[in-house]
């Protein structure tokens, strides 16, 4: 009996493993296909100045082609791209496309936005990253001051010496450096003082608890005080309602981003949003 149970147990694990491997292979294959087909696209999500609601920035977010099965979110396909070594190529395309978009927005609508792009750990440790960014800015004509690189704490901290060097050079060029999902990593606040960064993006998990968790509200307020002392700008991510927006504005958060402000949408819809909401402010 014990033997039988053992066998079932074994079988359960092996079937699970089999399914995982299959999912993995299907995803890898699908990722290679969309990269080869060049059918990935970018969605754009606005960032507004909290004080007056003016659109001042935009984050480019990678999107899977809408008609492609399996349907994958960035959380599914970006790790696969990292593993199979495609993220450098895709990441370069994202930066170029996003920079072009910011220039086109300025030309067509007369609205200047700071363009933020997500850069993954593998890109950060690619020795060619600085030259890639400098090249993209030069070829598109986007001023470096209108370009922002979003990195996670964990990718910066993985090899501080190497990343600091790259980040310093980027900042010297005029590019801003933002720490994405701030508060979810190791967050020893004291190291912030030494990092060459300009912007903290407070993670959505904190913003979510505004109105329901006083401790989280206190943490956010303290983070803002600290940021001000360090000369950092703060973006709140994942703003989903009026109450969160009012709280963040009240405590002096610089910029807001989230579904309540505007969802990530394709270029033409983003331009439509800019023509209406983006200029009027939030009230
Ligand atoms: P992220 O950089 O922190 O981007 C914010 C994510 O939160 C996006 O998810 C966005 O759609 C979502 N979001 C924005 N506002 C709200 C809100 O009010 N409520 C909720 N629930 N969600 C909100 P998305 O587009 O699925 O991207 C997930 C992650 O994938 C990103 O997190 C980023 O880490 C990564 N990613 C996306 N595009 C790229 C890219 O081009 N390159 C790299 N390396 N990573 C990317
Ligand atoms: Mg981001
Ligand atoms: Mg984030
Ligand atoms: Mg996030």
XYZ file of C-alpha atoms and ligand atoms in Angstrom:
332
model
C 0.000 0.000 0.000
C 2.786 2.320 0.928
C 4.503 1.497 -2.291
C 1.338 2.241 -4.246
C 0.899 5.584 -2.554
C 4.535 6.376 -3.199
C 4.036 5.646 -6.838
C 0.955 7.862 -7.081
C 2.873 10.560 -5.363
C 5.659 10.223 -7.860
C 3.204 10.252 -10.707
C 1.540 13.403 -9.420
C 4.837 15.245 -9.358
C 5.908 13.990 -12.717
C 2.631 15.043 -14.346
C 2.906 18.472 -12.777
C 6.484 18.740 -13.944
C 5.477 17.623 -17.398
C 2.815 20.320 -17.557
C 5.271 22.982 -16.387
C 7.831 21.974 -18.975
C 5.181 22.035 -21.677
C 3.970 25.480 -20.628
C 7.550 26.664 -20.639
C 8.240 25.277 -24.093
C 5.006 26.659 -25.516
C 5.829 30.072 -24.080
C 9.390 30.033 -25.339
C 8.233 29.087 -28.791
C 5.555 31.799 -28.753
C 8.029 34.427 -27.562
C 10.551 33.541 -30.275
C 7.748 33.753 -32.828
C 6.441 37.211 -31.871
C 9.978 38.590 -31.714
C 10.712 37.185 -35.177
C 7.398 38.519 -36.494
C 7.951 41.905 -34.809
C 4.346 41.983 -33.630
C 4.962 43.208 -30.070
C 3.681 46.718 -29.431
C 3.897 49.436 -26.809
C 1.141 50.790 -24.612
C 1.540 54.226 -23.047
C 0.398 55.240 -19.576
C 0.369 58.880 -18.462
C 2.046 60.353 -15.408
C 0.587 63.620 -14.136
C 1.926 66.270 -11.804
C -0.055 65.841 -8.593
C -0.322 69.553 -7.841
C -2.129 70.598 -11.025
C -2.952 67.427 -12.971
C -0.784 68.349 -15.924
C 0.531 65.403 -17.965
C 4.294 65.503 -17.639
C 5.431 61.972 -18.257
C 4.567 58.657 -19.816
C 5.647 55.064 -19.237
C 6.052 52.719 -22.192
C 4.771 49.204 -21.432
C 5.403 46.245 -23.666
C 2.334 44.410 -24.998
C 1.761 41.006 -26.516
C 0.031 40.950 -29.931
C -3.711 40.839 -29.276
C -4.455 38.011 -31.708
C -1.740 35.624 -30.539
C -2.380 32.480 -28.493
C -1.267 31.835 -25.807
C -2.282 35.233 -24.427
C 0.614 36.410 -22.275
C 1.138 39.381 -19.972
C 4.509 41.093 -19.465
C 4.853 39.181 -16.202
C 4.668 35.963 -18.258
C 6.747 36.839 -21.304
C 9.446 39.170 -19.973
C 11.064 36.495 -17.771
C 11.042 34.170 -20.783
C 12.730 36.832 -22.913
C 15.342 37.235 -20.197
C 15.982 33.498 -20.009
C 16.307 32.896 -23.732
C 18.450 35.965 -24.303
C 15.974 38.042 -26.293
C 15.438 40.854 -23.802
C 18.469 42.862 -24.994
C 17.114 42.974 -28.528
C 13.519 43.646 -27.493
C 14.626 46.172 -24.877
C 16.592 48.082 -27.487
C 13.521 48.179 -29.737
C 11.413 49.444 -26.799
C 13.826 52.300 -26.095
C 13.994 53.323 -29.727
C 10.259 53.109 -30.314
C 9.486 54.999 -27.096
C 11.980 57.770 -27.876
C 10.511 58.181 -31.341
C 7.038 58.367 -29.811
C 8.059 61.153 -27.417
C 9.525 63.163 -30.295
C 6.390 62.609 -32.419
C 4.151 63.673 -29.516
C 6.072 66.899 -29.180
C 5.911 67.559 -32.931
C 2.267 66.619 -33.436
C 0.687 67.858 -30.221
C 3.194 70.346 -28.908
C 3.289 68.453 -25.608
C 6.633 67.654 -24.048
C 6.683 64.485 -21.957
C 9.401 62.655 -20.125
C 9.447 59.131 -21.545
C 10.055 56.323 -19.036
C 11.108 52.849 -20.150
C 11.620 49.712 -18.101
C 15.082 48.223 -18.308
C 15.610 44.685 -17.097
C 18.542 43.376 -15.115
C 20.128 41.690 -18.136
C 20.069 44.956 -20.069
C 21.563 46.800 -17.119
C 24.500 44.397 -17.032
C 24.986 44.587 -20.783
C 28.128 46.689 -21.237
C 26.597 48.172 -24.393
C 23.606 49.748 -22.607
C 25.039 53.239 -22.260
C 26.011 53.431 -25.929
C 22.611 52.052 -26.943
C 20.774 54.754 -25.018
C 23.100 57.524 -26.159
C 22.647 56.286 -29.746
C 18.861 56.149 -29.482
C 18.720 59.693 -28.107
C 21.012 60.969 -30.793
C 19.243 59.269 -33.689
C 15.751 60.247 -32.556
C 16.700 63.732 -31.369
C 15.032 63.219 -27.983
C 16.742 65.422 -25.370
C 18.320 63.174 -22.679
C 16.418 65.162 -20.041
C 13.188 63.770 -21.500
C 14.259 60.157 -21.088
C 13.960 58.083 -17.928
C 15.184 54.575 -17.208
C 13.195 52.486 -14.702
C 15.137 49.842 -12.805
C 14.200 47.648 -9.891
C 16.069 47.764 -6.609
C 17.117 44.162 -6.999
C 18.725 44.721 -10.376
C 20.615 47.776 -9.113
C 21.758 46.003 -5.961
C 22.883 42.803 -7.679
C 26.244 44.373 -8.502
C 26.292 47.860 -7.087
C 29.722 48.806 -8.360
C 28.965 47.955 -11.951
C 25.504 49.518 -11.971
C 26.600 52.731 -10.255
C 29.147 53.302 -12.991
C 26.530 52.890 -15.754
C 23.965 54.969 -13.891
C 26.453 57.751 -13.267
C 27.308 57.948 -16.946
C 23.641 58.011 -17.908
C 22.949 60.789 -15.441
C 25.915 62.753 -16.698
C 24.293 62.577 -20.104
C 21.103 63.979 -18.564
C 18.981 60.810 -18.443
C 16.921 60.315 -15.261
C 17.111 57.113 -13.265
C 14.018 55.840 -11.480
C 13.738 52.994 -8.987
C 10.609 51.047 -9.918
C 8.384 49.184 -7.441
C 10.119 50.979 -4.581
C 9.495 49.383 -1.207
C 9.246 45.811 -2.432
C 12.988 45.092 -2.470
C 15.607 45.096 0.241
C 15.021 48.796 0.896
C 17.726 49.667 3.318
C 16.954 53.351 3.102
C 20.465 54.419 4.000
C 21.941 53.215 0.705
C 19.571 55.497 -1.207
C 21.817 58.379 -0.291
C 24.641 56.823 -2.262
C 22.754 55.633 -5.319
C 22.849 57.748 -8.459
C 19.068 57.957 -8.825
C 16.563 60.759 -9.386
C 13.131 59.243 -8.941
C 11.412 56.759 -6.630
C 8.298 55.004 -7.848
C 6.304 53.947 -4.798
C 4.957 50.490 -5.449
C 1.254 49.926 -5.992
C 1.074 47.619 -2.950
C 1.513 50.702 -0.713
C -0.825 52.971 -2.669
C -3.501 50.256 -2.535
C -3.690 50.561 1.251
C -4.301 54.304 1.389
C -7.568 54.825 3.211
C -7.481 51.438 4.922
C -4.090 51.145 6.615
C -2.769 54.000 8.728
C 0.664 52.427 9.062
C 1.083 52.253 5.310
C -0.034 55.870 5.027
C 2.601 56.824 7.599
C 5.252 54.899 5.662
C 4.360 56.726 2.458
C 4.498 60.090 4.230
C 7.885 59.282 5.696
C 9.165 58.132 2.354
C 8.179 61.478 0.902
C 10.010 63.335 3.655
C 13.093 61.245 3.052
C 12.889 61.751 -0.700
C 12.657 65.476 -0.272
C 15.700 65.454 1.997
C 17.599 63.504 -0.647
C 16.357 65.630 -3.537
C 14.487 62.756 -5.178
C 11.224 63.074 -7.084
C 8.449 60.643 -6.207
C 5.939 58.950 -8.476
C 3.059 56.983 -6.931
C 2.156 53.895 -8.967
C -1.226 52.223 -9.174
C -3.447 55.171 -8.229
C -6.933 53.707 -8.650
C -9.312 56.160 -6.959
C -9.964 59.721 -5.826
C -9.161 59.046 -2.212
C -5.666 57.817 -3.049
C -5.119 60.719 -5.419
C -6.238 63.288 -2.828
C -4.083 61.762 -0.100
C -0.973 61.663 -2.282
C -1.495 65.180 -3.491
C -2.093 66.358 0.071
C 1.206 64.994 1.345
C 3.127 66.496 -1.575
C 3.794 63.500 -3.800
C 5.223 64.846 -7.068
C 3.668 62.645 -9.746
C 0.794 60.186 -10.050
C 0.308 57.190 -12.307
C -2.493 54.631 -12.337
C -5.787 53.508 -13.813
C -7.555 56.439 -12.135
C -5.381 58.851 -14.105
C -5.237 56.839 -17.304
C -4.796 53.216 -18.338
C -1.955 52.048 -20.555
C -3.284 52.332 -24.127
C -2.034 52.230 -27.698
C -0.497 55.347 -29.219
C -3.536 56.819 -30.977
C -5.701 56.480 -27.886
C -2.942 57.944 -25.746
C -2.769 60.967 -28.003
C -6.556 61.252 -27.731
C -6.246 61.226 -23.952
C -3.548 63.915 -24.083
C -5.694 66.159 -26.260
C -8.462 66.142 -23.691
C -7.556 65.204 -20.118
C -3.829 65.681 -20.318
C -4.005 69.442 -20.605
C -6.924 70.357 -18.413
C -5.752 68.922 -15.159
C -7.676 66.807 -12.749
C -10.576 69.017 -11.859
P 5.935 48.196 -13.843
O 7.058 48.800 -14.599
O 5.892 48.395 -12.392
O 4.635 48.749 -14.566
C 3.436 49.039 -13.901
C 2.435 47.930 -14.084
O 1.276 48.225 -13.335
C 1.973 47.742 -15.518
O 1.673 46.362 -15.684
C 0.705 48.571 -15.557
O -0.198 48.170 -16.571
C 0.155 48.294 -14.188
N -0.688 49.371 -13.671
C -0.598 50.699 -13.898
N -1.524 51.381 -13.196
C -2.216 50.461 -12.485
C -3.336 50.547 -11.568
O -3.861 51.610 -11.262
N -3.778 49.368 -11.053
C -3.211 48.168 -11.378
N -3.722 47.079 -10.850
N -2.172 48.061 -12.235
C -1.681 49.194 -12.772
P 2.126 45.553 -16.968
O 2.022 46.424 -18.175
O 1.422 44.243 -16.940
O 3.673 45.325 -16.715
C 4.122 44.549 -15.648
C 5.606 44.660 -15.499
O 6.280 44.135 -16.644
C 6.096 46.107 -15.399
O 5.885 46.594 -14.106
C 7.537 45.941 -15.781
O 8.289 45.484 -14.679
C 7.471 44.839 -16.811
N 7.540 45.460 -18.150
C 6.549 45.995 -18.921
N 7.044 46.475 -20.087
C 8.369 46.242 -20.064
C 9.476 46.487 -20.977
O 9.343 47.095 -22.045
N 10.716 46.045 -20.591
C 10.935 45.414 -19.406
N 12.180 44.998 -19.101
N 9.951 45.183 -18.514
C 8.694 45.591 -18.834
Mg 7.919 50.549 -14.621
Mg 6.368 49.599 -11.041
Mg 5.139 46.855 -10.635
